[in-house]
């Protein structure tokens, strides 16, 4: 298993893997969030500037409002959106990332509050340029910043991005229609090996012919060795051979 | 026999796909419409989630094709994220947190509050004494520009007069929010730096104590002691308590990280997260309160007596919130458990 994967065990003992987000994706989503924060402030400043032109006496209350807005946007943005969008700020949403808890339990307000408060520690030397958090996240195998480490959270890739349906079988095998190559019952290929052959047989049309041929020869040699049979001769078609092996191994 | 060959993986996928597709379509509908989409299919959703995770376990142990394992893993991961989503906030949760949890947990964390208070007060006293005795020491603790500005501010009759004028009162709404933004940010920083095993909070509270002591000492030594004490009197009770509580939160965080526990750091932290957040909440409440007093009340032309009365009222509020309220809560919970035992007998 890859190093940036970690096993989640939910409270009802269901186990599965999650993949943590890369530091690069996190930096990109941070960048988007920072720009959005800036935009929110700019838009409000423009609107209130327009209002103050009409309403006299607005300026004092307006200044107070702007200062508090700046504060809320700086400190509340992450928490607000992660609560609203269940663990995703707009930047994370864009890059299909989400915050989850490492222990597999429900996301909760306290973890989100803690990880967002600790932005102050990650945000050294400046909140807009969180070098410390960046370095920590690059050093951590799961790309966690200090806030994540303390709050017990991880930013993971949304599982939705890898949902490609598995093959039920190899559709139409055959320009060849080759006969099954039957071997002695003791020798057989595992499901993962059959998967590799199936992947090759179904995608070889999109490979450049010389490369497809080279791959087929390689796979045929390996399969033959594994099954203890003779590999196809130099002139023979390795694809037909692989197809025969696949047919012989399946039922 | 069908000409299409099938492997164990293929048969497994063929058998399971209808269920997996159904789960996926339920997931899609919750993604579009939110959890309400599952009002009628909640049981079905959970059943499908369980069966998909059983399929995942069996596909993995039978070493079936990687595309099946990956697909099921992603499907189960998505469904898990949906089931273990952020639970909706209970009604009255915020009130309960502020009126029950925060005072009780702050009181429980008293050793950290005490340590932070001692650190602050001793560093404050030290630098105040040093600077009062020899004003030149202040230059070692603060830069000259800052000192000069304080000197000018408190010696300038215009400043003290302006604090009483209507103009200052008008500007105070902005002053309140400016104090909130500034002081809450400082206290968040003082807490968050506790992540470095408490050292950051330690440094922040010491530096704050030293520089505040130096300023007051310097201004007093220049003969404007009465102005600065008068100005500070009302809001300092809340502001300093907030500062101490934020440092205490950082120290508690650092201590928990440093000490770990039998079940490891993560478990120890999880146990104390609520205490830490209670300290931070209390700090925010006090700092915001102090900002209102500092922005609206302190700049007005008000006598020292009234200011001291406000400070005293603040102190009473603090005692009530952090001492009396927790004691009452504890007594109530004790009598409740006693009542429970009586019923059991």
mmCIF file of C-alpha atoms in Angstrom, chain B:
data_model
loop_
_atom_site.group_PDB
_atom_site.id
_atom_site.type_symbol
_atom_site.label_atom_id
_atom_site.label_comp_id
_atom_site.label_asym_id
_atom_site.label_seq_id
_atom_site.Cartn_x
_atom_site.Cartn_y
_atom_site.Cartn_z
ATOM 1 C CA UNK B 1 -21.881 -22.039 -22.380
ATOM 2 C CA UNK B 2 -21.441 -18.295 -22.748
ATOM 3 C CA UNK B 3 -18.458 -17.474 -24.874
ATOM 4 C CA UNK B 4 -17.515 -14.625 -22.547
ATOM 5 C CA UNK B 5 -14.956 -15.804 -20.033
ATOM 6 C CA UNK B 6 -15.522 -14.893 -16.424
ATOM 7 C CA UNK B 7 -13.120 -14.896 -13.554
ATOM 8 C CA UNK B 8 -13.877 -14.993 -9.850
ATOM 9 C CA UNK B 9 -13.520 -11.204 -9.770
ATOM 10 C CA UNK B 10 -15.853 -10.801 -12.714
ATOM 11 C CA UNK B 11 -18.522 -12.977 -11.131
ATOM 12 C CA UNK B 12 -18.125 -11.148 -7.820
ATOM 13 C CA UNK B 13 -18.519 -7.786 -9.510
ATOM 14 C CA UNK B 14 -21.443 -8.978 -11.630
ATOM 15 C CA UNK B 15 -23.229 -10.196 -8.550
ATOM 16 C CA UNK B 16 -22.526 -7.111 -6.446
ATOM 17 C CA UNK B 17 -22.788 -4.283 -8.965
ATOM 18 C CA UNK B 18 -26.586 -3.760 -8.732
ATOM 19 C CA UNK B 19 -26.275 -3.177 -4.967
ATOM 20 C CA UNK B 20 -23.198 -0.995 -5.329
ATOM 21 C CA UNK B 21 -24.861 1.107 -8.019
ATOM 22 C CA UNK B 22 -27.897 1.603 -5.810
ATOM 23 C CA UNK B 23 -25.688 2.748 -2.931
ATOM 24 C CA UNK B 24 -23.891 5.085 -5.274
ATOM 25 C CA UNK B 25 -27.104 6.621 -6.536
ATOM 26 C CA UNK B 26 -28.282 7.178 -2.944
ATOM 27 C CA UNK B 27 -24.936 8.845 -2.240
ATOM 28 C CA UNK B 28 -25.369 11.061 -5.277
ATOM 29 C CA UNK B 29 -28.833 12.134 -4.177
ATOM 30 C CA UNK B 30 -27.610 13.057 -0.695
ATOM 31 C CA UNK B 31 -24.793 14.992 -2.289
ATOM 32 C CA UNK B 32 -27.270 17.025 -4.299
ATOM 33 C CA UNK B 33 -30.100 17.381 -1.803
ATOM 34 C CA UNK B 34 -28.382 16.915 1.534
ATOM 35 C CA UNK B 35 -29.182 14.296 4.160
ATOM 36 C CA UNK B 36 -32.893 14.959 3.801
ATOM 37 C CA UNK B 37 -32.808 12.960 0.572
ATOM 38 C CA UNK B 38 -32.495 9.812 2.678
ATOM 39 C CA UNK B 39 -35.597 10.354 4.765
ATOM 40 C CA UNK B 40 -37.270 7.231 3.402
ATOM 41 C CA UNK B 41 -34.209 5.245 2.425
ATOM 42 C CA UNK B 42 -32.108 5.609 5.563
ATOM 43 C CA UNK B 43 -32.424 1.949 6.512
ATOM 44 C CA UNK B 44 -31.683 0.839 2.989
ATOM 45 C CA UNK B 45 -28.666 3.145 2.876
ATOM 46 C CA UNK B 46 -27.199 1.727 6.053
ATOM 47 C CA UNK B 47 -27.888 -1.841 4.906
ATOM 48 C CA UNK B 48 -26.161 -1.190 1.591
ATOM 49 C CA UNK B 49 -23.225 0.449 3.399
ATOM 50 C CA UNK B 50 -22.824 -2.610 5.622
ATOM 51 C CA UNK B 51 -23.016 -5.019 2.712
ATOM 52 C CA UNK B 52 -20.548 -2.974 0.663
ATOM 53 C CA UNK B 53 -18.082 -3.037 3.537
ATOM 54 C CA UNK B 54 -18.540 -6.789 3.892
ATOM 55 C CA UNK B 55 -17.924 -7.075 0.139
ATOM 56 C CA UNK B 56 -14.803 -4.964 0.530
ATOM 57 C CA UNK B 57 -13.470 -7.191 3.289
ATOM 58 C CA UNK B 58 -14.127 -10.338 1.297
ATOM 59 C CA UNK B 59 -12.704 -8.902 -1.961
ATOM 60 C CA UNK B 60 -9.574 -7.968 -0.083
ATOM 61 C CA UNK B 61 -9.148 -11.304 1.662
ATOM 62 C CA UNK B 62 -9.822 -13.246 -1.557
ATOM 63 C CA UNK B 63 -7.289 -11.007 -3.334
ATOM 64 C CA UNK B 64 -9.747 -10.147 -6.077
ATOM 65 C CA UNK B 65 -8.891 -7.765 -8.887
ATOM 66 C CA UNK B 66 -7.569 -4.360 -7.723
ATOM 67 C CA UNK B 67 -10.276 -2.422 -9.587
ATOM 68 C CA UNK B 68 -12.938 -4.082 -7.444
ATOM 69 C CA UNK B 69 -11.056 -3.459 -4.219
ATOM 70 C CA UNK B 70 -10.423 0.188 -5.143
ATOM 71 C CA UNK B 71 -14.020 0.757 -6.186
ATOM 72 C CA UNK B 72 -15.448 -0.752 -3.014
ATOM 73 C CA UNK B 73 -12.933 1.080 -0.865
ATOM 74 C CA UNK B 74 -13.943 4.398 -2.411
ATOM 75 C CA UNK B 75 -17.643 3.556 -2.129
ATOM 76 C CA UNK B 76 -17.361 2.584 1.538
ATOM 77 C CA UNK B 77 -15.232 5.681 2.212
ATOM 78 C CA UNK B 78 -17.866 7.961 0.667
ATOM 79 C CA UNK B 79 -20.704 6.281 2.550
ATOM 80 C CA UNK B 80 -18.715 6.468 5.781
ATOM 81 C CA UNK B 81 -18.141 10.192 5.313
ATOM 82 C CA UNK B 82 -21.900 10.618 4.827
ATOM 83 C CA UNK B 83 -22.892 8.522 7.839
ATOM 84 C CA UNK B 84 -20.233 10.012 10.108
ATOM 85 C CA UNK B 85 -20.988 13.545 9.016
ATOM 86 C CA UNK B 86 -21.011 16.473 11.411
ATOM 87 C CA UNK B 87 -24.068 15.889 13.614
ATOM 88 C CA UNK B 88 -26.541 18.799 13.717
ATOM 89 C CA UNK B 89 -26.093 21.176 16.636
ATOM 90 C CA UNK B 90 -28.488 20.368 19.469
ATOM 91 C CA UNK B 91 -30.864 23.055 20.597
ATOM 92 C CA UNK B 92 -29.427 24.972 23.532
ATOM 93 C CA UNK B 93 -25.944 23.528 23.004
ATOM 94 C CA UNK B 94 -24.300 26.943 22.855
ATOM 95 C CA UNK B 95 -26.028 28.120 26.032
ATOM 96 C CA UNK B 96 -25.109 24.919 27.831
ATOM 97 C CA UNK B 97 -21.504 25.272 26.710
ATOM 98 C CA UNK B 98 -21.200 28.855 27.956
ATOM 99 C CA UNK B 99 -23.203 28.560 31.183
ATOM 100 C CA UNK B 100 -22.213 25.068 32.320
ATOM 101 C CA UNK B 101 -19.236 23.604 30.537
ATOM 102 C CA UNK B 102 -16.978 26.653 30.297
ATOM 103 C CA UNK B 103 -17.016 27.699 33.975
ATOM 104 C CA UNK B 104 -16.766 24.099 35.206
ATOM 105 C CA UNK B 105 -13.897 23.238 32.897
ATOM 106 C CA UNK B 106 -11.988 26.461 33.543
ATOM 107 C CA UNK B 107 -12.314 25.821 37.275
ATOM 108 C CA UNK B 108 -11.071 22.261 36.711
ATOM 109 C CA UNK B 109 -7.997 23.588 34.904
ATOM 110 C CA UNK B 110 -7.090 25.919 37.815
ATOM 111 C CA UNK B 111 -3.444 24.814 38.136
ATOM 112 C CA UNK B 112 -2.745 26.031 34.600
ATOM 113 C CA UNK B 113 -4.592 29.288 35.203
ATOM 114 C CA UNK B 114 -2.608 29.760 38.406
ATOM 115 C CA UNK B 115 0.733 29.104 36.684
ATOM 116 C CA UNK B 116 -0.123 31.513 33.865
ATOM 117 C CA UNK B 117 -1.250 34.171 36.363
ATOM 118 C CA UNK B 118 1.922 33.791 38.427
ATOM 119 C CA UNK B 119 4.077 34.007 35.292
ATOM 120 C CA UNK B 120 2.296 37.137 34.148
ATOM 121 C CA UNK B 121 2.193 38.907 37.506
ATOM 122 C CA UNK B 122 5.797 38.134 38.418
ATOM 123 C CA UNK B 123 7.175 39.281 35.064
ATOM 124 C CA UNK B 124 4.966 42.379 35.231
ATOM 125 C CA UNK B 125 6.107 43.210 38.765
ATOM 126 C CA UNK B 126 9.728 42.555 37.917
ATOM 127 C CA UNK B 127 9.829 44.905 34.957
ATOM 128 C CA UNK B 128 7.634 47.504 36.675
ATOM 129 C CA UNK B 129 9.990 47.567 39.653
ATOM 130 C CA UNK B 130 13.085 47.652 37.467
ATOM 131 C CA UNK B 131 11.771 50.455 35.263
ATOM 132 C CA UNK B 132 10.386 52.496 38.176
ATOM 133 C CA UNK B 133 13.748 52.320 39.915
ATOM 134 C CA UNK B 134 15.706 53.130 36.794
ATOM 135 C CA UNK B 135 13.614 54.343 33.820
ATOM 136 C CA UNK B 136 16.509 53.706 31.425
ATOM 137 C CA UNK B 137 15.912 49.932 31.818
ATOM 138 C CA UNK B 138 12.741 50.391 29.781
ATOM 139 C CA UNK B 139 14.855 50.887 26.693
ATOM 140 C CA UNK B 140 16.103 47.314 27.053
ATOM 141 C CA UNK B 141 12.553 45.941 27.115
ATOM 142 C CA UNK B 142 10.811 48.124 24.533
ATOM 143 C CA UNK B 143 11.933 50.131 21.575
ATOM 144 C CA UNK B 144 12.333 53.859 22.092
ATOM 145 C CA UNK B 145 9.650 54.841 19.587
ATOM 146 C CA UNK B 146 6.925 52.960 21.442
ATOM 147 C CA UNK B 147 8.040 54.404 24.752
ATOM 148 C CA UNK B 148 8.096 57.906 23.385
ATOM 149 C CA UNK B 149 4.574 57.516 22.010
ATOM 150 C CA UNK B 150 3.276 56.337 25.389
ATOM 151 C CA UNK B 151 5.076 59.153 27.106
ATOM 152 C CA UNK B 152 3.538 61.699 24.769
ATOM 153 C CA UNK B 153 0.087 60.127 24.974
ATOM 154 C CA UNK B 154 -0.177 60.309 28.740
ATOM 155 C CA UNK B 155 1.638 63.627 29.220
ATOM 156 C CA UNK B 156 -0.379 65.319 26.506
ATOM 157 C CA UNK B 157 -3.225 67.196 28.160
ATOM 158 C CA UNK B 158 -5.018 67.112 24.796
ATOM 159 C CA UNK B 159 -5.150 63.307 24.907
ATOM 160 C CA UNK B 160 -6.621 63.202 28.389
ATOM 161 C CA UNK B 161 -9.042 65.942 27.482
ATOM 162 C CA UNK B 162 -9.951 64.234 24.220
ATOM 163 C CA UNK B 163 -10.806 61.060 26.081
ATOM 164 C CA UNK B 164 -13.627 62.974 27.679
ATOM 165 C CA UNK B 165 -14.901 64.685 24.595
ATOM 166 C CA UNK B 166 -17.824 63.739 22.407
ATOM 167 C CA UNK B 167 -15.496 63.190 19.484
ATOM 168 C CA UNK B 168 -13.773 60.313 21.228
ATOM 169 C CA UNK B 169 -17.096 58.833 22.240
ATOM 170 C CA UNK B 170 -18.247 58.921 18.639
ATOM 171 C CA UNK B 171 -15.178 57.081 17.472
ATOM 172 C CA UNK B 172 -15.610 54.402 20.058
ATOM 173 C CA UNK B 173 -17.642 51.890 18.047
ATOM 174 C CA UNK B 174 -14.654 51.513 15.755
ATOM 175 C CA UNK B 175 -12.346 51.443 18.772
ATOM 176 C CA UNK B 176 -14.298 48.538 20.270
ATOM 177 C CA UNK B 177 -13.960 46.428 17.162
ATOM 178 C CA UNK B 178 -10.339 47.408 16.757
ATOM 179 C CA UNK B 179 -9.616 46.216 20.287
ATOM 180 C CA UNK B 180 -11.562 43.017 19.662
ATOM 181 C CA UNK B 181 -9.643 42.245 16.493
ATOM 182 C CA UNK B 182 -6.278 43.098 17.976
ATOM 183 C CA UNK B 183 -6.599 41.522 21.392
ATOM 184 C CA UNK B 184 -8.429 38.366 20.358
ATOM 185 C CA UNK B 185 -5.807 37.779 17.650
ATOM 186 C CA UNK B 186 -3.054 38.149 20.225
ATOM 187 C CA UNK B 187 -4.771 35.739 22.571
ATOM 188 C CA UNK B 188 -5.338 33.192 19.778
ATOM 189 C CA UNK B 189 -1.651 33.421 19.008
ATOM 190 C CA UNK B 190 -0.745 33.049 22.661
ATOM 191 C CA UNK B 191 -2.896 29.911 22.826
ATOM 192 C CA UNK B 192 -1.824 28.382 19.514
ATOM 193 C CA UNK B 193 1.872 28.742 20.228
ATOM 194 C CA UNK B 194 1.220 26.353 23.099
ATOM 195 C CA UNK B 195 1.353 23.644 20.436
ATOM 196 C CA UNK B 196 5.130 23.840 20.788
ATOM 197 C CA UNK B 197 4.913 21.980 24.090
ATOM 198 C CA UNK B 198 3.695 25.116 25.848
ATOM 199 C CA UNK B 199 6.882 27.055 25.213
ATOM 200 C CA UNK B 200 5.247 29.558 22.846
ATOM 201 C CA UNK B 201 2.540 30.484 25.349
ATOM 202 C CA UNK B 202 5.169 30.772 28.040
ATOM 203 C CA UNK B 203 7.146 33.243 25.947
ATOM 204 C CA UNK B 204 4.052 35.259 24.974
ATOM 205 C CA UNK B 205 2.805 35.627 28.555
ATOM 206 C CA UNK B 206 6.269 36.574 29.832
ATOM 207 C CA UNK B 207 6.826 39.098 27.049
ATOM 208 C CA UNK B 208 3.387 40.591 27.678
ATOM 209 C CA UNK B 209 4.046 40.844 31.393
ATOM 210 C CA UNK B 210 7.450 42.408 30.888
ATOM 211 C CA UNK B 211 6.347 44.980 28.329
ATOM 212 C CA UNK B 212 3.155 45.979 30.149
ATOM 213 C CA UNK B 213 5.079 46.356 33.389
ATOM 214 C CA UNK B 214 7.712 48.397 31.592
ATOM 215 C CA UNK B 215 5.129 50.747 30.032
ATOM 216 C CA UNK B 216 3.305 51.395 33.288
ATOM 217 C CA UNK B 217 6.622 51.792 35.107
ATOM 218 C CA UNK B 218 7.971 54.163 32.498
ATOM 219 C CA UNK B 219 4.876 56.344 32.334
ATOM 220 C CA UNK B 220 4.668 56.420 36.141
ATOM 221 C CA UNK B 221 8.324 57.370 36.412
ATOM 222 C CA UNK B 222 7.730 60.250 34.010
ATOM 223 C CA UNK B 223 5.141 61.569 36.423
ATOM 224 C CA UNK B 224 1.927 60.562 34.627
ATOM 225 C CA UNK B 225 1.206 57.515 36.738
ATOM 226 C CA UNK B 226 -2.221 58.772 37.703
ATOM 227 C CA UNK B 227 -3.345 59.109 34.058
ATOM 228 C CA UNK B 228 -2.299 55.618 33.007
ATOM 229 C CA UNK B 229 -3.712 53.919 36.099
ATOM 230 C CA UNK B 230 -6.941 55.830 35.671
ATOM 231 C CA UNK B 231 -7.176 54.896 32.016
ATOM 232 C CA UNK B 232 -6.448 51.214 32.628
ATOM 233 C CA UNK B 233 -8.460 50.663 35.773
ATOM 234 C CA UNK B 234 -11.821 49.706 34.292
ATOM 235 C CA UNK B 235 -10.932 47.396 31.431
ATOM 236 C CA UNK B 236 -7.791 45.755 32.754
ATOM 237 C CA UNK B 237 -9.639 43.285 34.991
ATOM 238 C CA UNK B 238 -11.213 41.534 32.004
ATOM 239 C CA UNK B 239 -8.311 42.095 29.645
ATOM 240 C CA UNK B 240 -5.632 40.659 31.919
ATOM 241 C CA UNK B 241 -7.828 37.722 32.923
ATOM 242 C CA UNK B 242 -8.353 36.975 29.226
ATOM 243 C CA UNK B 243 -4.645 37.140 28.604
ATOM 244 C CA UNK B 244 -3.957 34.765 31.492
ATOM 245 C CA UNK B 245 -6.662 32.334 30.340
ATOM 246 C CA UNK B 246 -5.334 32.200 26.778
ATOM 247 C CA UNK B 247 -1.865 31.448 28.105
ATOM 248 C CA UNK B 248 -3.376 28.825 30.414
ATOM 249 C CA UNK B 249 -5.058 27.196 27.388
ATOM 250 C CA UNK B 250 -1.704 27.110 25.596
ATOM 251 C CA UNK B 251 0.054 25.712 28.659
ATOM 252 C CA UNK B 252 -2.601 23.016 29.069
ATOM 253 C CA UNK B 253 -2.250 22.089 25.397
ATOM 254 C CA UNK B 254 1.536 22.011 25.676
ATOM 255 C CA UNK B 255 1.506 20.028 28.899
ATOM 256 C CA UNK B 256 -0.909 17.451 27.459
ATOM 257 C CA UNK B 257 1.279 17.074 24.373
ATOM 258 C CA UNK B 258 4.425 16.838 26.467
ATOM 259 C CA UNK B 259 3.100 14.375 28.989
ATOM 260 C CA UNK B 260 1.085 12.144 26.689
ATOM 261 C CA UNK B 261 -0.649 9.361 28.538
ATOM 262 C CA UNK B 262 -0.990 5.640 28.838
ATOM 263 C CA UNK B 263 -3.064 5.477 25.664
ATOM 264 C CA UNK B 264 -0.784 7.880 23.797
ATOM 265 C CA UNK B 265 -0.713 11.586 22.977
ATOM 266 C CA UNK B 266 -3.738 11.565 20.692
ATOM 267 C CA UNK B 267 -5.958 9.958 23.324
ATOM 268 C CA UNK B 268 -4.700 12.277 26.052
ATOM 269 C CA UNK B 269 -5.405 15.281 23.859
ATOM 270 C CA UNK B 270 -8.861 14.064 22.945
ATOM 271 C CA UNK B 271 -9.659 13.834 26.626
ATOM 272 C CA UNK B 272 -8.625 17.432 27.300
ATOM 273 C CA UNK B 273 -9.823 19.097 24.084
ATOM 274 C CA UNK B 274 -12.986 20.373 25.767
ATOM 275 C CA UNK B 275 -11.012 21.840 28.674
ATOM 276 C CA UNK B 276 -8.688 23.613 26.239
ATOM 277 C CA UNK B 277 -11.577 24.968 24.183
ATOM 278 C CA UNK B 278 -13.376 26.081 27.359
ATOM 279 C CA UNK B 279 -10.342 28.150 28.352
ATOM 280 C CA UNK B 280 -10.227 29.689 24.865
ATOM 281 C CA UNK B 281 -13.965 30.446 24.956
ATOM 282 C CA UNK B 282 -13.648 32.122 28.356
ATOM 283 C CA UNK B 283 -10.686 34.097 27.051
ATOM 284 C CA UNK B 284 -12.677 35.326 24.042
ATOM 285 C CA UNK B 285 -15.644 36.322 26.222
ATOM 286 C CA UNK B 286 -13.398 38.311 28.582
ATOM 287 C CA UNK B 287 -11.359 39.913 25.814
ATOM 288 C CA UNK B 288 -14.482 41.022 23.935
ATOM 289 C CA UNK B 289 -15.923 42.356 27.194
ATOM 290 C CA UNK B 290 -12.700 44.250 27.872
ATOM 291 C CA UNK B 291 -12.779 45.695 24.348
ATOM 292 C CA UNK B 292 -16.248 47.138 24.952
ATOM 293 C CA UNK B 293 -15.138 48.731 28.197
ATOM 294 C CA UNK B 294 -11.875 49.983 26.712
ATOM 295 C CA UNK B 295 -13.596 51.425 23.650
ATOM 296 C CA UNK B 296 -16.790 52.813 25.189
ATOM 297 C CA UNK B 297 -16.126 53.497 28.856
ATOM 298 C CA UNK B 298 -12.418 54.068 29.458
ATOM 299 C CA UNK B 299 -11.952 57.040 27.066
ATOM 300 C CA UNK B 300 -14.766 59.053 28.647
ATOM 301 C CA UNK B 301 -14.202 61.760 31.187
ATOM 302 C CA UNK B 302 -15.110 59.723 34.226
ATOM 303 C CA UNK B 303 -13.628 59.891 37.704
ATOM 304 C CA UNK B 304 -11.397 57.243 39.177
ATOM 305 C CA UNK B 305 -14.108 56.182 41.619
ATOM 306 C CA UNK B 306 -16.503 55.189 38.872
ATOM 307 C CA UNK B 307 -13.713 53.356 37.061
ATOM 308 C CA UNK B 308 -12.795 51.416 40.181
ATOM 309 C CA UNK B 309 -16.458 50.562 40.673
ATOM 310 C CA UNK B 310 -16.553 49.110 37.148
ATOM 311 C CA UNK B 311 -13.355 47.175 37.809
ATOM 312 C CA UNK B 312 -14.830 45.830 41.028
ATOM 313 C CA UNK B 313 -18.017 44.795 39.240
ATOM 314 C CA UNK B 314 -15.898 42.989 36.627
ATOM 315 C CA UNK B 315 -14.025 41.183 39.352
ATOM 316 C CA UNK B 316 -17.299 40.111 40.970
ATOM 317 C CA UNK B 317 -18.557 38.830 37.614
ATOM 318 C CA UNK B 318 -15.356 36.844 37.131
ATOM 319 C CA UNK B 319 -15.579 35.345 40.617
ATOM 320 C CA UNK B 320 -19.207 34.444 40.052
ATOM 321 C CA UNK B 321 -18.534 32.850 36.675
ATOM 322 C CA UNK B 322 -15.347 30.958 37.426
ATOM 323 C CA UNK B 323 -15.736 30.155 41.129
ATOM 324 C CA UNK B 324 -19.317 30.364 42.396
ATOM 325 C CA UNK B 325 -21.020 28.930 39.300
ATOM 326 C CA UNK B 326 -18.756 25.852 39.082
ATOM 327 C CA UNK B 327 -19.217 25.164 42.808
ATOM 328 C CA UNK B 328 -22.988 25.348 42.441
ATOM 329 C CA UNK B 329 -22.906 23.129 39.364
ATOM 330 C CA UNK B 330 -20.834 20.564 41.207
ATOM 331 C CA UNK B 331 -23.138 20.589 44.193
ATOM 332 C CA UNK B 332 -26.111 20.112 41.914
ATOM 333 C CA UNK B 333 -24.537 17.187 40.075
ATOM 334 C CA UNK B 334 -23.553 15.621 43.410
ATOM 335 C CA UNK B 335 -27.078 15.874 44.746
ATOM 336 C CA UNK B 336 -28.339 14.417 41.476
ATOM 337 C CA UNK B 337 -26.073 11.362 41.762
ATOM 338 C CA UNK B 338 -27.013 10.993 45.418
ATOM 339 C CA UNK B 339 -30.651 11.040 44.406
ATOM 340 C CA UNK B 340 -29.942 8.405 41.785
ATOM 341 C CA UNK B 341 -28.357 6.145 44.355
ATOM 342 C CA UNK B 342 -31.282 6.568 46.673
ATOM 343 C CA UNK B 343 -33.651 5.459 43.937
ATOM 344 C CA UNK B 344 -31.497 2.445 43.190
ATOM 345 C CA UNK B 345 -31.660 1.312 46.801
#
